[in-house]
Amino acid sequence: MEKITEKLLLEKGSPKTNKLEQITTLNLSKMGLKLEDLPVKLLSRLRSLKRWDLSGNRLQEFPKSLDLPALRYLDLSDNQMEDVTTLESLRGLEELKMDDNLYITVSDNYKLFVLLPNLRIYNSKDVTTSANHLRYVYSDNLRTRMIAVWERSFSLPDLISAEKMSSLEKNFVRAARQQVKFGPSSVADFTRWRVEILAKEFLRSLTEPKDGKDHTENKEKTDVSSPSKRKQTDPTTDATISLTPRKKLRADLPKSPAQSSPHKSSLRLKPQTGTQTRMSPLKPNPTPTKGQRRTETPRSSTEVQQAKEKEREENPSRKDAKAAELHRNAHVQPVIKACSKTQPVSLKPLHVLQCHSKQDSSEDFSTQLWACAFQPLSESNGGSRLVATCGGDSVCVIDCETGMVMKKYKVPGEEFFSLAWTTVLMSRRGSAPSQACSILAAGGKRGVVKLIHPRDNMAYGEFRASRKPLSVLRFNHRRGNFLFTGSYDNKIAMWDVGGLDSHYNFKVVQLLTLEVGTTPLHICLPPAAPNTHLLTACEDGLHCYNTQLGANSTTKRSKEMEITFPIYKEEDKQHNYHTIDGLSFLTDDVVGKLDPFIITQSTAVQPVKKKPICTET
């Protein structure tokens, strides 16, 4: 067995270089290595290492303190691995091989899925869906049972001390491990291990200090922006009023089966059902009038002194808030000014197609086109020129340069309302690395999501997302296997569609449900934080949800806040401005919404007068 030296690493690594920091691939297979043969200090210099082959050695565990931030592929097959928890430091790992390790159990496999949050391919199989089920759904069930054990038999001591908390943690963890029973007996070791981690996290959450002020402010904002019924007007009462896009009303189209579409009818203005006052969460409390001040009970000198002291304490926070507002305005104003100075864009039609007509008839003007989506750029497609469109019972994939319909997918009796692109991993046979492939999801009236691989002309699967029609689909651009579906049962669901194997097998798991007051019309994920929050444009306004998965989270959630606009104050019986039909981020933290035309920052609402870039005739 050769000793691991810098010279050996340079010989075994690629590309050929004289610096360890530039090596991206390293092959140390079949060298009879043990744990003590791996010099952590030397290996830690491999900061760019992406692929590492350690197969055919005698490793029983992995160096715990070894941090390789760029590592994405690790081959530990044909070793003697026993303790998989030593791999916890490799949090960026996406593909792992552990074949022919005789001491690895099913529970060990499950532990790996939880310890490695980005793991997708395990032993040449796509495990994305199964892993996310364990990380979120299975863990949430265990957490619920663990909390029940706490509420039934434990409580915090009146006087908290390190000694008491240590004893409490020991007793609580032991009781939780013994009493929480869930899943098959073959994974009992994993269940106990996971329950212990969750119990310790839960106990820490009870004793960690919380910011009472922020909690109070958030509670106030939540109370103020609670869902309420809004005034709605029947469009037949005034034919001159048009508050939603014309395609939603379709009053000028001839009668056809498409007119009974739920996607269209639900977007019409509804009869007035009542009124309720709305207040923006940012609006300060009204100031008492002079008359009210006179009726107040005179305060004692002590109360006056306390009030002054409180005011002095609040001054720094007010200054901080003012400084934050100035900083925010300094960031937003250049964007607003740039929008106001920008000249109108002149667009020239390149191709005119009628590819969704019934039986390809040029006389069909009743079939409605609901959505289009451009294929995102990736390394696999070079520079994509494809756009997908949906309408009626078909989905078309069109080449933007030639104007040719490259693919067409039809489902008789369906009416597609939305579609979205994403990129997932496809595992291949043998030792070949997984390959990224671009897929398309489409859904509509039947509430079923169709999964399509256009390049291979393969509609490889489907799953039911709702018993009601689907209004919008949206993939997470950072985690391509996470899909959000909005439906006419006033819910948004988060799904993990996983990846594919060489036979197009896949698995779908629901991770989250968001309760929405009305039909979600559009979904937008913040570019800087797509894993933690979601904005949805609805018939009753713009709402924000927390979508972060992990500890102390529930799988059913209501909105975190509502973003309101000054134009809401101008509503009356004939005018309703809450319906938002379009939504897009202009920068990482500035979002634009359509109808009415307003640009706003997500943390502060600032109206801007803009002209529409197109008009209806």
XYZ file of C-alpha atoms in Angstrom:
617
model
C 0.000 0.000 0.000
C 1.354 3.370 -1.050
C 1.373 6.257 1.381
C -0.945 9.139 0.482
C 1.297 12.084 -0.388
C 0.870 15.264 -2.382
C 2.853 13.728 -5.240
C 0.566 10.664 -5.324
C -2.578 12.812 -5.342
C -1.242 14.847 -8.257
C -0.508 11.641 -10.177
C -3.904 10.064 -9.461
C -5.911 13.242 -10.013
C -7.085 15.108 -13.085
C -6.748 17.479 -14.778
C -2.966 17.234 -14.663
C -1.703 20.130 -12.573
C 0.860 21.020 -9.929
C -1.718 22.286 -7.430
C -4.047 20.153 -5.330
C -6.604 22.971 -5.298
C -7.199 22.512 -9.057
C -7.906 18.751 -9.054
C -11.544 17.887 -9.890
C -11.361 14.068 -10.250
C -9.398 11.637 -8.050
C -9.054 7.849 -8.315
C -7.747 6.088 -5.181
C -9.465 2.748 -5.814
C -8.051 -0.691 -4.921
C -5.211 0.596 -2.746
C -6.144 -1.242 0.475
C -6.684 2.051 2.314
C -7.930 2.260 5.916
C -9.211 5.273 7.827
C -5.801 6.071 9.317
C -4.273 6.121 5.816
C -6.309 9.185 4.777
C -4.468 12.386 5.841
C -7.269 14.862 6.555
C -5.064 17.957 6.471
C -3.668 17.089 3.043
C -7.000 15.976 1.548
C -8.687 19.163 2.797
C -6.732 21.074 0.177
C -8.813 19.430 -2.567
C -11.269 22.343 -2.593
C -12.312 21.783 -6.238
C -12.678 17.996 -6.085
C -15.992 16.887 -7.636
C -15.565 13.124 -8.216
C -13.707 10.731 -5.901
C -13.334 6.978 -6.361
C -12.438 5.110 -3.145
C -13.839 1.716 -4.172
C -12.063 -1.546 -3.407
C -10.445 -0.402 -0.136
C -10.838 -1.402 3.539
C -12.523 1.701 4.938
C -14.839 1.174 7.911
C -15.794 4.835 8.149
C -15.093 8.192 6.506
C -12.924 10.924 8.072
C -15.391 12.983 10.131
C -13.595 16.318 9.874
C -12.877 16.140 6.139
C -14.664 19.006 4.376
C -14.845 18.890 0.565
C -17.353 21.574 -0.473
C -17.264 20.826 -4.223
C -17.597 17.010 -3.957
C -20.646 15.737 -5.862
C -19.765 12.066 -6.575
C -18.262 9.518 -4.168
C -17.683 5.805 -4.803
C -17.275 3.772 -1.588
C -18.344 0.422 -3.041
C -16.521 -2.760 -2.044
C -15.310 -1.454 1.328
C -16.079 -2.430 4.927
C -18.192 0.598 5.868
C -20.047 0.382 9.181
C -20.672 3.948 10.401
C -22.402 6.024 7.702
C -22.916 9.032 9.990
C -19.270 9.983 9.351
C -20.352 11.149 5.868
C -22.419 13.994 7.350
C -19.825 16.636 6.408
C -20.350 15.941 2.658
C -23.588 17.935 2.463
C -23.133 18.817 -1.203
C -22.904 15.174 -2.305
C -25.377 14.258 -5.083
C -24.330 10.723 -6.055
C -23.035 7.966 -3.764
C -22.128 4.323 -4.347
C -22.095 1.881 -1.399
C -22.477 -1.481 -3.165
C -20.799 -4.558 -1.655
C -20.485 -3.149 1.872
C -21.657 -6.172 3.847
C -22.430 -4.319 7.082
C -24.678 -1.614 5.575
C -28.346 -2.098 6.563
C -31.618 -0.569 5.377
C -31.510 1.760 8.390
C -28.049 2.914 7.319
C -29.393 3.721 3.863
C -32.181 5.792 5.434
C -29.686 7.636 7.618
C -27.721 8.607 4.515
C -30.842 10.053 2.891
C -31.340 12.345 5.899
C -27.679 13.239 6.487
C -27.002 14.154 2.834
C -29.702 16.698 1.872
C -28.688 16.865 -1.821
C -28.313 13.123 -2.444
C -30.147 12.106 -5.627
C -28.460 8.976 -6.954
C -27.662 6.074 -4.601
C -26.118 2.867 -5.949
C -26.951 3.996 -9.519
C -30.663 4.482 -8.695
C -32.600 7.714 -8.417
C -33.708 8.071 -4.786
C -34.774 11.718 -4.811
C -38.417 11.056 -4.051
C -37.778 8.397 -1.392
C -35.141 10.566 0.269
C -37.391 13.630 0.416
C -40.207 11.491 1.801
C -37.924 10.444 4.663
C -36.566 13.968 5.229
C -39.961 15.644 5.422
C -43.069 13.434 5.458
C -41.678 10.536 7.538
C -39.826 12.924 9.855
C -42.971 15.005 10.343
C -44.867 11.895 11.483
C -42.101 11.059 13.939
C -42.052 14.652 15.200
C -45.801 14.582 15.869
C -45.492 11.399 17.914
C -42.441 12.700 19.769
C -44.256 15.920 20.754
C -47.161 13.814 22.020
C -44.736 12.022 24.362
C -43.528 15.395 25.670
C -47.020 16.778 26.254
C -48.124 13.602 27.986
C -45.257 13.134 30.452
C -42.844 16.093 30.493
C -42.619 19.841 31.058
C -39.919 22.459 31.564
C -38.711 23.021 35.157
C -39.685 26.258 36.904
C -36.043 27.195 37.401
C -33.978 26.235 34.378
C -30.396 25.191 35.032
C -27.813 23.303 33.005
C -27.985 20.315 35.353
C -31.803 20.104 35.249
C -31.912 20.509 31.469
C -29.277 17.801 30.994
C -31.275 15.387 33.135
C -34.537 16.350 31.405
C -33.009 15.840 27.962
C -31.657 12.430 28.916
C -35.021 11.234 30.285
C -37.067 12.726 27.455
C -34.847 11.303 24.695
C -34.917 7.859 26.331
C -38.725 7.941 26.651
C -39.186 9.152 23.054
C -36.920 6.425 21.668
C -38.870 3.786 23.553
C -42.423 5.039 22.974
C -42.389 6.347 19.390
C -43.227 3.448 17.083
C -43.570 4.078 13.374
C -42.697 2.251 10.174
C -41.589 -1.352 9.605
C -39.401 -3.166 12.096
C -36.582 -3.364 9.537
C -35.956 0.373 10.015
C -36.436 0.474 13.800
C -32.808 1.495 14.287
C -33.275 4.435 11.912
C -36.509 5.453 13.661
C -34.848 5.553 17.086
C -31.875 7.464 15.674
C -34.124 10.011 13.966
C -36.402 10.416 17.001
C -33.379 11.169 19.190
C -32.263 13.958 16.839
C -35.791 15.413 16.622
C -36.244 15.257 20.413
C -33.035 17.201 21.040
C -33.997 19.795 18.421
C -37.454 20.165 19.970
C -36.064 20.637 23.467
C -33.624 23.287 22.234
C -36.466 25.125 20.511
C -38.293 25.371 23.855
C -35.356 26.886 25.709
C -33.794 29.142 23.064
C -34.586 32.862 23.560
C -37.049 34.385 21.149
C -37.391 37.973 19.984
C -40.706 38.972 21.516
C -40.912 42.201 19.565
C -40.639 40.514 16.170
C -43.108 37.872 17.241
C -45.620 40.529 18.269
C -45.181 42.481 15.047
C -45.615 39.373 12.923
C -48.732 38.433 14.854
C -50.204 41.895 14.346
C -49.512 41.772 10.622
C -51.036 38.345 10.360
C -54.178 39.476 12.173
C -54.560 42.587 10.043
C -54.165 40.793 6.737
C -56.449 37.854 7.457
C -58.517 36.654 4.484
C -61.784 38.473 3.927
C -64.544 38.540 1.382
C -64.184 41.245 -1.215
C -66.698 43.178 -3.215
C -67.404 41.594 -6.560
C -69.472 42.798 -9.425
C -71.411 40.976 -12.061
C -70.020 42.136 -15.418
C -73.542 42.189 -16.840
C -74.374 45.215 -14.680
C -71.999 47.471 -16.601
C -70.670 46.396 -19.958
C -68.115 49.209 -20.008
C -66.209 47.946 -16.984
C -63.406 45.443 -17.647
C -61.314 44.611 -14.625
C -59.752 41.323 -15.713
C -58.014 40.351 -18.964
C -60.348 40.084 -21.907
C -59.531 36.458 -22.552
C -61.011 35.558 -19.159
C -64.395 37.124 -19.960
C -64.727 35.916 -23.543
C -68.053 37.712 -23.976
C -67.335 38.272 -27.679
C -66.590 34.648 -28.601
C -69.148 32.344 -30.204
C -70.630 29.668 -28.024
C -68.484 26.563 -27.796
C -67.645 23.797 -25.347
C -64.643 25.823 -24.260
C -66.935 28.411 -22.711
C -67.919 26.005 -19.967
C -64.275 25.641 -18.958
C -63.759 26.058 -15.211
C -60.561 27.955 -15.909
C -62.526 30.648 -17.628
C -65.720 30.833 -15.648
C -64.009 31.141 -12.290
C -62.088 34.207 -13.417
C -65.243 36.175 -14.170
C -66.305 38.827 -11.734
C -68.725 37.429 -9.200
C -71.860 38.998 -7.681
C -71.317 41.157 -4.631
C -71.374 39.089 -1.446
C -70.533 41.651 1.181
C -67.904 44.091 2.284
C -65.189 44.081 4.862
C -62.635 46.740 5.670
C -59.020 45.952 4.646
C -55.965 47.568 6.171
C -52.383 47.292 4.999
C -50.053 45.694 7.572
C -47.750 48.688 7.080
C -50.416 51.228 7.983
C -49.839 52.780 11.428
C -52.519 52.896 14.083
C -54.774 55.958 13.801
C -53.915 58.895 16.063
C -56.519 59.818 18.701
C -58.400 63.101 18.196
C -58.307 65.993 20.622
C -61.688 65.077 21.984
C -60.475 61.630 22.745
C -57.444 62.980 24.556
C -59.611 65.107 26.812
C -61.575 62.091 27.990
C -58.451 60.187 28.970
C -57.701 59.742 32.666
C -54.840 62.005 33.820
C -51.662 60.048 34.332
C -49.470 60.228 37.378
C -45.942 61.623 37.246
C -44.578 58.081 37.539
C -46.533 56.972 34.492
C -45.340 60.015 32.551
C -41.728 59.255 33.487
C -42.138 55.631 32.420
C -43.653 56.719 29.130
C -40.691 59.024 28.454
C -38.223 56.262 29.237
C -40.099 53.903 26.921
C -40.077 56.513 24.168
C -36.310 56.964 24.569
C -35.864 53.189 24.289
C -37.962 53.091 21.132
C -36.112 55.934 19.424
C -33.144 53.785 18.318
C -35.480 51.201 16.778
C -37.369 53.981 14.984
C -34.094 55.339 13.670
C -33.118 51.871 12.508
C -36.455 51.457 10.769
C -36.056 54.836 9.073
C -32.532 53.977 7.963
C -33.760 50.650 6.589
C -36.508 52.431 4.687
C -34.018 54.903 3.192
C -31.755 52.031 2.178
C -34.693 50.200 0.636
C -35.797 53.272 -1.293
C -32.258 53.851 -2.519
C -32.323 50.344 -3.973
C -35.789 50.541 -5.520
C -35.788 54.094 -6.906
C -33.172 53.443 -9.643
C -35.284 50.545 -10.911
C -38.410 52.695 -10.895
C -36.660 55.574 -12.676
C -35.222 53.191 -15.249
C -38.698 51.819 -15.944
C -40.132 55.317 -16.342
C -37.379 56.399 -18.775
C -37.417 53.238 -20.869
C -38.845 53.724 -24.320
C -41.726 51.450 -25.401
C -40.445 48.229 -26.919
C -41.262 47.679 -30.567
C -42.109 44.028 -31.204
C -42.368 42.459 -34.634
C -44.269 39.186 -35.155
C -41.981 36.476 -36.510
C -44.393 33.558 -36.917
C -48.170 33.178 -36.696
C -49.356 29.662 -35.930
C -52.712 28.045 -35.309
C -51.634 24.687 -33.932
C -54.223 24.026 -31.202
C -57.354 24.048 -33.361
C -59.742 21.153 -33.234
C -58.835 18.626 -35.928
C -56.291 21.200 -37.179
C -59.120 23.202 -38.694
C -58.256 26.760 -39.752
C -61.901 27.708 -39.103
C -61.677 26.940 -35.360
C -61.404 30.208 -33.427
C -62.992 28.938 -30.187
C -60.085 26.873 -28.801
C -58.275 29.039 -26.287
C -54.508 29.212 -25.786
C -53.808 29.371 -22.043
C -50.066 29.311 -21.434
C -46.609 29.165 -22.978
C -43.187 28.444 -21.469
C -39.708 28.686 -22.965
C -37.347 25.782 -22.355
C -34.697 26.975 -19.868
C -31.071 27.078 -20.972
C -28.821 24.299 -19.745
C -25.550 22.589 -20.611
C -27.414 19.697 -22.208
C -29.464 21.740 -24.692
C -26.779 24.324 -25.542
C -28.979 27.280 -26.369
C -32.595 26.160 -26.460
C -34.896 27.593 -29.111
C -37.994 25.704 -27.986
C -41.221 27.055 -26.554
C -44.116 24.921 -25.293
C -47.733 26.054 -25.564
C -50.957 24.555 -24.241
C -54.586 25.021 -25.167
C -57.550 22.784 -25.804
C -56.606 19.122 -25.633
C -53.011 19.511 -26.838
C -49.505 20.603 -25.864
C -47.195 21.810 -28.643
C -43.410 22.212 -28.677
C -42.364 24.821 -31.237
C -38.990 25.849 -32.673
C -38.854 29.618 -32.227
C -36.530 30.257 -35.186
C -38.201 28.126 -37.841
C -41.748 28.393 -36.504
C -42.185 24.639 -36.935
C -44.237 22.548 -34.510
C -41.662 19.936 -33.486
C -43.859 17.864 -31.142
C -47.568 17.668 -30.386
C -49.132 15.791 -27.489
C -52.919 15.304 -27.357
C -55.269 13.981 -24.668
C -58.875 13.705 -25.922
C -61.308 15.330 -23.504
C -58.624 17.255 -21.608
C -58.214 21.025 -21.617
C -54.700 22.098 -20.647
C -54.423 25.326 -18.639
C -50.777 25.458 -17.563
C -47.352 23.939 -18.199
C -43.794 24.255 -16.910
C -40.277 23.084 -17.802
C -37.630 21.651 -15.505
C -34.443 19.579 -15.534
C -34.123 16.310 -13.599
C -31.487 13.578 -13.401
C -31.864 10.358 -15.354
C -29.831 7.411 -14.054
C -28.266 5.074 -16.607
C -27.254 1.432 -16.663
C -23.994 0.207 -15.205
C -21.402 2.647 -13.971
C -22.385 5.434 -16.379
C -23.002 8.741 -14.578
C -26.513 10.131 -14.378
C -27.577 12.519 -17.122
C -29.633 15.710 -16.909
C -32.779 15.707 -19.051
C -35.335 18.419 -19.724
C -38.954 17.478 -19.041
C -42.288 19.224 -19.374
C -45.240 19.098 -16.973
C -48.744 20.040 -18.127
C -52.124 20.013 -16.384
C -55.663 21.313 -16.697
C -59.332 20.460 -16.392
C -58.929 16.891 -15.158
C -56.601 17.787 -12.277
C -53.927 15.403 -13.601
C -50.293 16.392 -14.218
C -48.774 14.868 -17.357
C -44.981 14.389 -17.401
C -43.412 14.552 -20.856
C -39.865 14.022 -22.154
C -40.075 15.875 -25.500
C -36.609 14.899 -26.737
C -37.506 11.186 -26.654
C -41.137 11.717 -27.723
C -42.171 10.117 -24.455
C -45.139 10.992 -22.214
C -43.703 8.816 -19.485
C -46.104 9.344 -16.590
C -48.908 11.170 -14.828
C -50.281 11.697 -11.330
C -53.443 13.234 -9.876
C -52.678 16.534 -8.182
C -56.283 17.508 -7.362
C -59.892 16.482 -7.842
C -60.478 19.956 -9.213
C -58.960 21.519 -12.358
C -55.382 22.810 -12.165
C -54.878 26.534 -12.695
C -51.080 26.886 -12.540
C -47.873 24.805 -12.461
C -44.450 26.018 -11.347
C -41.123 24.212 -10.802
C -38.521 25.344 -8.291
C -35.665 26.655 -10.460
C -33.087 25.677 -7.838
C -34.467 22.213 -7.049
C -35.860 21.010 -10.342
C -37.708 18.019 -8.895
C -39.973 20.230 -6.718
C -43.254 21.117 -8.455
C -45.987 23.481 -7.201
C -49.544 22.951 -8.472
C -52.375 25.436 -7.936
C -55.933 24.174 -8.276
C -59.563 25.261 -8.142
C -60.065 23.788 -4.686
C -58.157 26.873 -3.453
C -54.956 24.987 -2.638
C -51.337 24.923 -3.712
C -49.548 21.592 -3.359
C -45.802 20.989 -3.376
C -44.680 17.732 -4.983
C -41.407 15.916 -5.385
C -41.504 14.312 -8.848
C -38.027 12.820 -8.399
C -35.845 11.753 -11.287
C -35.951 8.897 -13.789
C -34.227 5.611 -14.290
C -33.309 4.115 -17.655
C -36.813 2.572 -17.923
C -38.597 5.878 -17.154
C -39.726 4.693 -13.734
C -40.423 7.526 -11.302
C -42.103 8.200 -7.969
C -44.109 11.196 -6.759
C -44.524 12.333 -3.133
C -46.565 15.265 -1.819
C -44.515 17.366 0.593
C -46.676 20.374 1.423
C -50.161 21.883 1.127
C -50.822 25.631 1.185
C -54.333 26.832 1.973
C -55.355 29.672 -0.363
C -58.551 31.688 0.061
C -59.373 31.757 -3.670
C -58.087 30.266 -6.905
C -54.322 30.750 -7.367
C -53.695 32.273 -10.801
C -49.925 32.568 -10.774
C -47.005 31.307 -8.675
C -43.668 33.062 -8.342
C -40.583 31.967 -6.363
C -38.095 34.598 -5.128
C -34.885 34.173 -7.186
C -32.676 34.502 -4.103
C -34.731 32.191 -1.844
C -36.865 29.743 -3.868
C -36.653 27.087 -1.129
C -38.155 29.213 1.646
C -40.945 31.409 0.264
C -43.589 31.570 -2.433
C -45.685 34.416 -3.825
C -49.041 33.632 -5.356
C -51.315 35.931 -7.336
C -54.960 35.153 -6.618
C -58.414 36.474 -7.274
C -58.325 38.235 -3.897
C -54.784 39.657 -3.915
C -51.103 38.883 -3.561
C -50.099 36.454 -0.793
C -46.812 35.146 0.592
C -46.251 31.652 2.037
C -43.428 29.995 3.921
C -42.428 26.855 1.992
C -39.297 25.924 3.926
C -39.074 22.225 4.697
C -37.346 20.879 7.758
C -37.501 20.897 11.539
C -40.616 22.094 13.372
C -42.591 22.569 10.163
C -46.093 21.380 9.297
C -47.248 19.975 5.993
C -50.386 22.168 5.908
C -49.919 25.915 6.087
C -51.841 29.140 5.693
C -50.496 32.391 4.305
C -47.719 34.185 6.131
C -48.675 37.666 4.954
C -50.602 39.620 2.342
C -49.115 42.391 0.211
C -51.617 45.221 -0.190
C -51.687 48.182 -2.579
C -52.946 51.775 -2.253
C -55.354 51.291 -5.134
C -57.438 49.012 -2.892
C -58.791 52.190 -1.244
C -60.446 53.164 -4.547
C -62.616 50.040 -4.681
C -66.372 50.362 -4.650
C -69.367 48.326 -5.759
C -68.434 48.590 -9.426
C -64.639 48.370 -9.183
C -62.537 45.555 -7.773
C -58.745 45.757 -7.990
C -57.739 42.692 -5.967
C -57.511 40.197 -8.836
C -53.871 39.828 -9.932
C -53.386 38.045 -13.239
C -49.617 38.295 -13.686
C -46.537 38.209 -11.476
C -42.798 38.251 -12.124
C -39.600 39.249 -10.333
C -37.751 42.126 -12.016
C -34.672 41.708 -9.805
C -33.823 39.454 -6.854
C -36.125 41.419 -4.533
C -38.347 43.585 -6.753
C -41.518 42.032 -8.086
C -43.848 43.310 -10.794
C -47.553 42.515 -10.861
C -50.182 43.019 -13.520
C -53.706 44.406 -13.156
C -53.498 47.103 -11.948
C -50.111 48.164 -13.322
C -47.933 48.541 -10.241
C -44.316 47.829 -9.428
C -43.546 47.126 -5.796
C -40.776 45.873 -3.570
C -41.668 42.822 -1.541
C -41.076 44.610 1.760
C -42.606 47.984 0.934
C -45.439 48.935 -1.402
C -44.762 51.880 -3.693
C -47.160 52.594 -6.580
C -45.791 53.678 -9.928
C -47.844 54.978 -12.811
C -47.155 52.884 -15.898
C -48.766 52.576 -19.287
C -49.673 49.149 -20.597
C -47.393 47.960 -23.370
C -50.340 46.641 -25.371
C -53.999 47.542 -25.732
C -57.123 45.634 -26.648
C -59.219 46.480 -29.693
